[in-house]
Amino acid sequence: MMIDGPVSSEEEVFYEEANGWLPLRADLSYDIENVCIDLYQAFIDVLMPQGFCESTVPLFLSMAGLNSESPMSKEEFEEALLNVNEMPNLNRVLYLYDCHKLVSGIQSCSSEVIGLQGEFYRCLNLIDIPKDIMFQNAVIYSSSIKVTSLMAVLHSIFIRLSSLLDYMAKLTFEIEHLATDFSKYPKMSSSNILFGKVRLPNPWKVVGTVFDKCSIIKEIELIRNHVAHNGWLDDCPKVYLKIENGSVAERWVFFPDQTDGCFDRYKNRMSFYSKKDKINLRLPQLVRDFQSKQLITLKEALARLREKSVEIG
């Protein structure tokens, strides 16, 4: 709901600002952002010699091949590197900004999830009653183009949550396998790492991280994989509308029945709806719980990184 007078402590409330609809309470975005800022500095502290100053680094080293702000081609980048090949710690600098790219990816995805969540509720509130039945008391469903757009936003939330799992797997793996040979530009250890394939040492078996698999993580993987490989969760995307006295009393979206991280399935059938799971009622808590796990993971990554020391060669 949007803010319009007093609200109870149980209600999910979003407020509107220039960036869209944002959750009013229990949002950990700022905490996550602060840890990411600390991670940037921690990588500098571990990888670069004391007294390193970013302002002395040619801008293209931090942007080319990583950011659309740089218009350089691969060939132009290679030629530019030849012009600075005598720069002290050049390969360390290149690797540093590759590591920073992992952190910036986490920041961007985290922000996108919150933005998409707000957009989901904004779009849900735009689904209204067809005029020809607006004065009936009934439960109907809409499958308009607005609903298709709404479901695309919902799918995107789970896809980006899954992207965050991959990003955090890459970040943690890279921290555990930091480059130590800078005689050449090192390839990142985490280049081919994905969340479902990562193997981390015992210190990462921390209760509360994203690697401590629970129903939230299992559901994110389940929905992301289904949407990516099988398309829609419902063969005809729908928003249900409860009409009372000519107005919408409730809007909701059903999710299929799930048990232990899998859709309830009978042979080829996997879209059963007996549990009446209204994803719009539990999505904010799901995102909050994920943020909590993400924050614990990032804090652990920061602690592990600060323990590292790479000899300056």
Coordinates of C-alpha atoms in Angstrom, one line a residue:
M1 CA 0.0 0.0 0.0
M2 CA 1.0 3.6 -0.4
I3 CA 1.2 6.0 2.6
D4 CA -2.2 7.7 3.1
G5 CA -2.7 8.4 6.8
P6 CA -1.8 6.2 9.8
V7 CA -0.7 2.6 9.2
S8 CA -0.5 -0.4 11.5
S9 CA 2.7 -2.1 12.3
E10 CA 1.6 -5.2 10.4
E11 CA 0.9 -3.4 7.1
E12 CA 3.5 -3.4 4.3
V13 CA 4.0 0.3 3.3
F14 CA 5.7 1.8 0.3
Y15 CA 6.4 5.5 -0.3
E16 CA 6.9 7.1 -3.7
E17 CA 10.0 9.1 -4.6
A18 CA 11.8 10.0 -7.8
N19 CA 13.3 6.5 -8.0
G20 CA 9.9 4.8 -7.7
W21 CA 8.1 3.0 -4.9
L22 CA 10.4 2.1 -1.9
P23 CA 9.7 0.1 1.3
L24 CA 9.1 2.4 4.3
R25 CA 10.5 0.1 7.0
A26 CA 12.9 -2.8 7.5
D27 CA 14.9 -2.1 4.3
L28 CA 18.6 -3.1 4.7
S29 CA 19.7 -1.3 1.5
Y30 CA 21.8 1.3 3.3
D31 CA 23.5 -1.3 5.5
I32 CA 24.4 -3.4 2.4
E33 CA 25.7 -0.2 0.7
N34 CA 27.9 0.6 3.6
V35 CA 29.5 -2.8 3.7
C36 CA 30.1 -2.6 -0.1
I37 CA 31.9 0.7 0.4
D38 CA 34.1 -1.0 3.1
L39 CA 34.8 -3.8 0.6
Y40 CA 36.1 -1.4 -2.0
Q41 CA 38.6 0.0 0.5
A42 CA 39.5 -3.5 1.9
F43 CA 40.5 -4.7 -1.6
I44 CA 42.7 -1.6 -1.9
D45 CA 44.3 -2.3 1.5
V46 CA 45.0 -5.9 0.6
L47 CA 46.1 -5.6 -3.0
M48 CA 47.9 -2.3 -3.2
P49 CA 51.0 -0.9 -1.6
Q50 CA 50.7 1.6 1.3
G51 CA 50.2 5.1 0.0
F52 CA 48.4 4.0 -3.2
C53 CA 46.2 6.9 -4.5
E54 CA 43.4 6.2 -6.9
S55 CA 43.4 9.7 -8.2
T56 CA 46.8 9.0 -9.9
V57 CA 45.4 6.1 -11.9
P58 CA 44.5 6.8 -15.5
L59 CA 40.7 6.7 -15.8
F60 CA 40.6 4.1 -18.6
L61 CA 42.2 1.5 -16.3
S62 CA 39.1 1.6 -14.0
M63 CA 36.5 1.8 -16.7
A64 CA 37.5 0.3 -20.1
G65 CA 36.0 -3.1 -20.6
L66 CA 33.9 -2.7 -17.4
N67 CA 31.7 0.3 -17.8
S68 CA 29.8 1.9 -20.7
E69 CA 31.2 5.3 -19.8
S70 CA 34.4 4.2 -21.6
P71 CA 34.0 4.1 -25.4
M72 CA 37.3 2.1 -25.8
S73 CA 37.4 -1.0 -28.0
K74 CA 39.4 -4.0 -27.0
E75 CA 42.1 -3.1 -29.5
E76 CA 42.2 0.5 -28.2
F77 CA 42.5 -0.8 -24.7
E78 CA 45.4 -3.1 -25.5
E79 CA 47.2 -0.2 -27.3
A80 CA 46.6 2.1 -24.3
L81 CA 48.1 -0.5 -21.9
L82 CA 51.3 -0.4 -23.9
N83 CA 51.6 3.3 -23.3
V84 CA 51.5 2.7 -19.5
N85 CA 53.4 -0.6 -19.3
E86 CA 56.0 1.1 -17.1
M87 CA 53.4 2.2 -14.5
P88 CA 54.2 0.8 -11.1
N89 CA 51.8 -2.0 -10.0
L90 CA 49.9 -1.9 -13.3
N91 CA 48.7 -5.5 -13.1
R92 CA 47.7 -5.0 -9.5
V93 CA 45.6 -2.0 -10.5
L94 CA 43.9 -3.9 -13.3
Y95 CA 43.1 -6.8 -11.0
L96 CA 41.9 -4.4 -8.2
Y97 CA 39.3 -2.9 -10.5
D98 CA 38.1 -6.3 -11.6
C99 CA 37.5 -7.1 -7.9
H100 CA 35.8 -3.8 -7.5
K101 CA 33.5 -4.8 -10.4
L102 CA 32.2 -7.7 -8.3
V103 CA 31.2 -5.3 -5.5
S104 CA 29.6 -2.8 -7.9
G105 CA 27.6 -5.7 -9.4
I106 CA 26.2 -6.5 -6.0
Q107 CA 25.3 -2.9 -5.4
S108 CA 23.5 -2.6 -8.7
C109 CA 21.6 -5.8 -8.4
S110 CA 20.6 -5.0 -4.8
S111 CA 19.2 -1.6 -5.8
E112 CA 17.4 -3.2 -8.8
V113 CA 15.7 -5.8 -6.6
I114 CA 14.3 -3.0 -4.3
G115 CA 13.2 -0.9 -7.4
L116 CA 11.6 -3.9 -9.0
Q117 CA 9.7 -4.8 -5.8
G118 CA 8.2 -1.3 -5.7
E119 CA 7.4 -1.5 -9.4
F120 CA 5.6 -4.8 -8.8
Y121 CA 3.2 -3.2 -6.3
R122 CA 2.8 -0.1 -8.3
C123 CA 1.7 -2.2 -11.3
L124 CA -0.5 -4.4 -9.1
N125 CA -2.4 -1.4 -8.0
L126 CA -3.0 -0.4 -11.6
I127 CA -5.0 -3.6 -12.3
D128 CA -8.6 -2.5 -12.0
I129 CA -12.1 -3.7 -12.4
P130 CA -13.6 -4.2 -15.9
K131 CA -16.4 -1.6 -16.3
D132 CA -19.0 -4.1 -17.3
I133 CA -18.9 -6.0 -13.9
M134 CA -17.7 -3.2 -11.5
F135 CA -20.9 -3.3 -9.5
Q136 CA -21.0 -7.0 -8.9
N137 CA -19.6 -8.7 -5.8
A138 CA -17.3 -11.4 -7.1
V139 CA -13.8 -12.8 -7.5
I140 CA -12.6 -12.4 -11.0
Y141 CA -9.2 -12.5 -12.8
S142 CA -7.5 -10.2 -15.2
S143 CA -5.1 -11.4 -17.9
S144 CA -4.5 -8.1 -19.7
I145 CA -1.3 -6.7 -21.1
K146 CA -0.9 -4.9 -17.7
V147 CA -0.8 -8.3 -16.0
T148 CA 1.8 -9.6 -18.5
S149 CA 4.0 -6.6 -17.6
L150 CA 3.3 -7.2 -13.9
M151 CA 4.4 -10.8 -14.1
A152 CA 7.5 -9.9 -16.1
V153 CA 8.5 -7.6 -13.2
L154 CA 7.9 -10.4 -10.7
H155 CA 10.0 -12.8 -12.7
S156 CA 12.7 -10.2 -12.9
I157 CA 12.8 -9.9 -9.1
F158 CA 13.7 -13.6 -8.7
I159 CA 16.1 -13.5 -11.6
R160 CA 18.0 -10.6 -10.0
L161 CA 18.0 -12.3 -6.6
S162 CA 19.5 -15.3 -8.3
S163 CA 22.1 -12.9 -9.9
L164 CA 23.0 -11.7 -6.5
L165 CA 23.6 -15.3 -5.4
D166 CA 26.0 -15.7 -8.3
Y167 CA 27.7 -12.4 -7.5
M168 CA 28.2 -13.2 -3.9
A169 CA 29.5 -16.7 -4.8
K170 CA 32.1 -15.0 -7.1
L171 CA 33.0 -12.4 -4.5
T172 CA 33.6 -14.9 -1.7
F173 CA 35.5 -17.4 -4.0
E174 CA 37.7 -14.6 -5.2
I175 CA 38.5 -13.5 -1.7
E176 CA 39.5 -17.1 -0.8
H177 CA 41.7 -17.3 -4.0
L178 CA 43.1 -13.8 -4.4
A179 CA 45.8 -13.5 -7.1
T180 CA 49.4 -13.4 -5.7
D181 CA 51.4 -13.4 -9.0
F182 CA 51.3 -10.0 -10.6
S183 CA 54.1 -10.5 -13.1
K184 CA 51.2 -10.5 -15.6
Y185 CA 47.6 -9.5 -15.6
P186 CA 46.0 -12.3 -13.6
K187 CA 42.8 -14.0 -14.5
M188 CA 40.1 -13.9 -11.8
S189 CA 39.7 -17.2 -10.0
S190 CA 35.9 -16.7 -9.8
S191 CA 35.4 -16.2 -13.6
N192 CA 33.4 -19.4 -14.0
I193 CA 32.0 -19.7 -10.6
L194 CA 28.2 -19.9 -10.1
F195 CA 26.3 -20.1 -6.8
G196 CA 25.2 -23.7 -7.2
K197 CA 28.7 -24.9 -8.0
V198 CA 30.8 -22.9 -5.5
R199 CA 32.8 -24.8 -2.9
L200 CA 34.0 -22.8 0.0
P201 CA 36.1 -23.7 3.1
N202 CA 34.6 -24.3 6.5
P203 CA 34.8 -20.6 7.7
W204 CA 32.0 -20.0 5.2
K205 CA 29.7 -22.4 6.8
V206 CA 28.3 -19.5 8.8
V207 CA 24.7 -19.7 9.9
G208 CA 22.7 -17.0 8.3
T209 CA 24.7 -16.5 5.1
V210 CA 23.3 -17.2 1.6
F211 CA 25.4 -20.4 1.7
D212 CA 23.4 -21.7 4.6
K213 CA 20.7 -22.9 2.3
C214 CA 17.1 -22.5 3.5
S215 CA 13.6 -22.3 2.0
I216 CA 14.2 -18.7 0.8
I217 CA 17.3 -19.6 -1.2
K218 CA 15.7 -22.8 -2.5
E219 CA 12.7 -20.9 -3.7
I220 CA 14.7 -18.2 -5.4
E221 CA 16.7 -20.9 -7.3
L222 CA 13.5 -22.8 -8.1
I223 CA 11.6 -19.8 -9.5
R224 CA 14.6 -18.4 -11.4
N225 CA 15.3 -21.7 -13.1
H226 CA 11.7 -22.3 -14.0
V227 CA 11.3 -18.9 -15.5
A228 CA 14.5 -19.1 -17.4
H229 CA 14.0 -22.6 -18.8
N230 CA 10.2 -23.1 -18.8
G231 CA 8.7 -19.6 -19.2
W232 CA 5.6 -18.6 -17.2
L233 CA 4.7 -20.0 -13.8
D234 CA 1.1 -20.0 -15.0
D235 CA 0.1 -20.8 -18.6
C236 CA -2.1 -17.7 -18.6
P237 CA -0.7 -15.0 -16.3
K238 CA -3.4 -13.7 -14.0
V239 CA -4.2 -11.2 -11.3
Y240 CA -7.2 -12.0 -9.1
L241 CA -9.5 -9.2 -8.1
K242 CA -12.0 -9.4 -5.2
I243 CA -14.8 -7.0 -5.9
E244 CA -17.0 -5.6 -3.2
N245 CA -19.6 -2.8 -3.7
G246 CA -18.1 -1.6 -6.9
S247 CA -14.4 -1.4 -5.8
V248 CA -11.5 -3.7 -5.5
A249 CA -11.1 -5.0 -2.0
E250 CA -8.1 -7.2 -2.8
R251 CA -5.7 -8.0 -5.6
W252 CA -3.4 -11.0 -5.6
V253 CA -1.2 -13.3 -7.6
F254 CA -1.1 -17.0 -7.0
F255 CA 2.2 -19.0 -6.9
P256 CA 2.2 -22.8 -7.6
D257 CA 2.3 -25.3 -4.7
Q258 CA 5.8 -26.0 -3.4
T259 CA 7.3 -28.6 -1.1
D260 CA 10.9 -28.7 0.1
G261 CA 12.1 -26.3 -2.7
C262 CA 10.4 -28.1 -5.5
F263 CA 7.1 -27.6 -7.3
D264 CA 4.4 -30.2 -6.4
R265 CA 4.5 -32.4 -9.5
Y266 CA 2.5 -35.2 -11.0
K267 CA 4.3 -36.4 -14.2
N268 CA 4.1 -33.4 -16.6
R269 CA 2.0 -31.3 -14.3
M270 CA 3.7 -28.9 -11.9
S271 CA 1.3 -26.0 -11.5
F272 CA -1.1 -26.9 -8.7
Y273 CA -2.6 -24.1 -6.6
S274 CA -4.3 -25.8 -3.6
K275 CA -2.2 -23.9 -1.1
K276 CA -3.6 -20.5 -2.3
D277 CA -0.1 -19.0 -2.0
K278 CA -0.5 -15.2 -2.6
I279 CA 3.1 -14.1 -3.5
N280 CA 2.2 -10.4 -3.2
L281 CA 1.5 -11.0 0.6
R282 CA 4.8 -12.5 1.3
L283 CA 7.2 -10.9 -1.2
P284 CA 8.3 -8.1 1.1
Q285 CA 9.3 -10.5 3.9
L286 CA 11.1 -12.7 1.4
V287 CA 13.1 -9.8 0.1
R288 CA 13.8 -8.7 3.7
D289 CA 15.0 -12.1 4.7
F290 CA 17.2 -12.3 1.7
Q291 CA 18.7 -8.9 2.5
S292 CA 19.5 -10.1 6.0
K293 CA 21.3 -13.2 4.6
Q294 CA 23.1 -11.0 2.1
L295 CA 24.2 -8.6 4.7
I296 CA 25.6 -11.4 6.9
T297 CA 27.4 -12.8 3.9
L298 CA 28.9 -9.5 2.9
K299 CA 30.1 -8.8 6.5
E300 CA 31.7 -12.2 6.5
A301 CA 33.4 -11.5 3.2
L302 CA 34.7 -8.2 4.5
A303 CA 36.1 -9.9 7.6
R304 CA 37.8 -12.6 5.5
L305 CA 39.2 -10.1 3.1
R306 CA 40.7 -8.0 6.0
E307 CA 42.5 -11.1 7.2
K308 CA 44.3 -11.5 3.9
S309 CA 47.7 -10.1 3.1
V310 CA 49.3 -10.2 -0.3
E311 CA 53.0 -9.4 -0.3
I312 CA 53.9 -6.5 -2.6
G313 CA 56.1 -7.7 -5.3

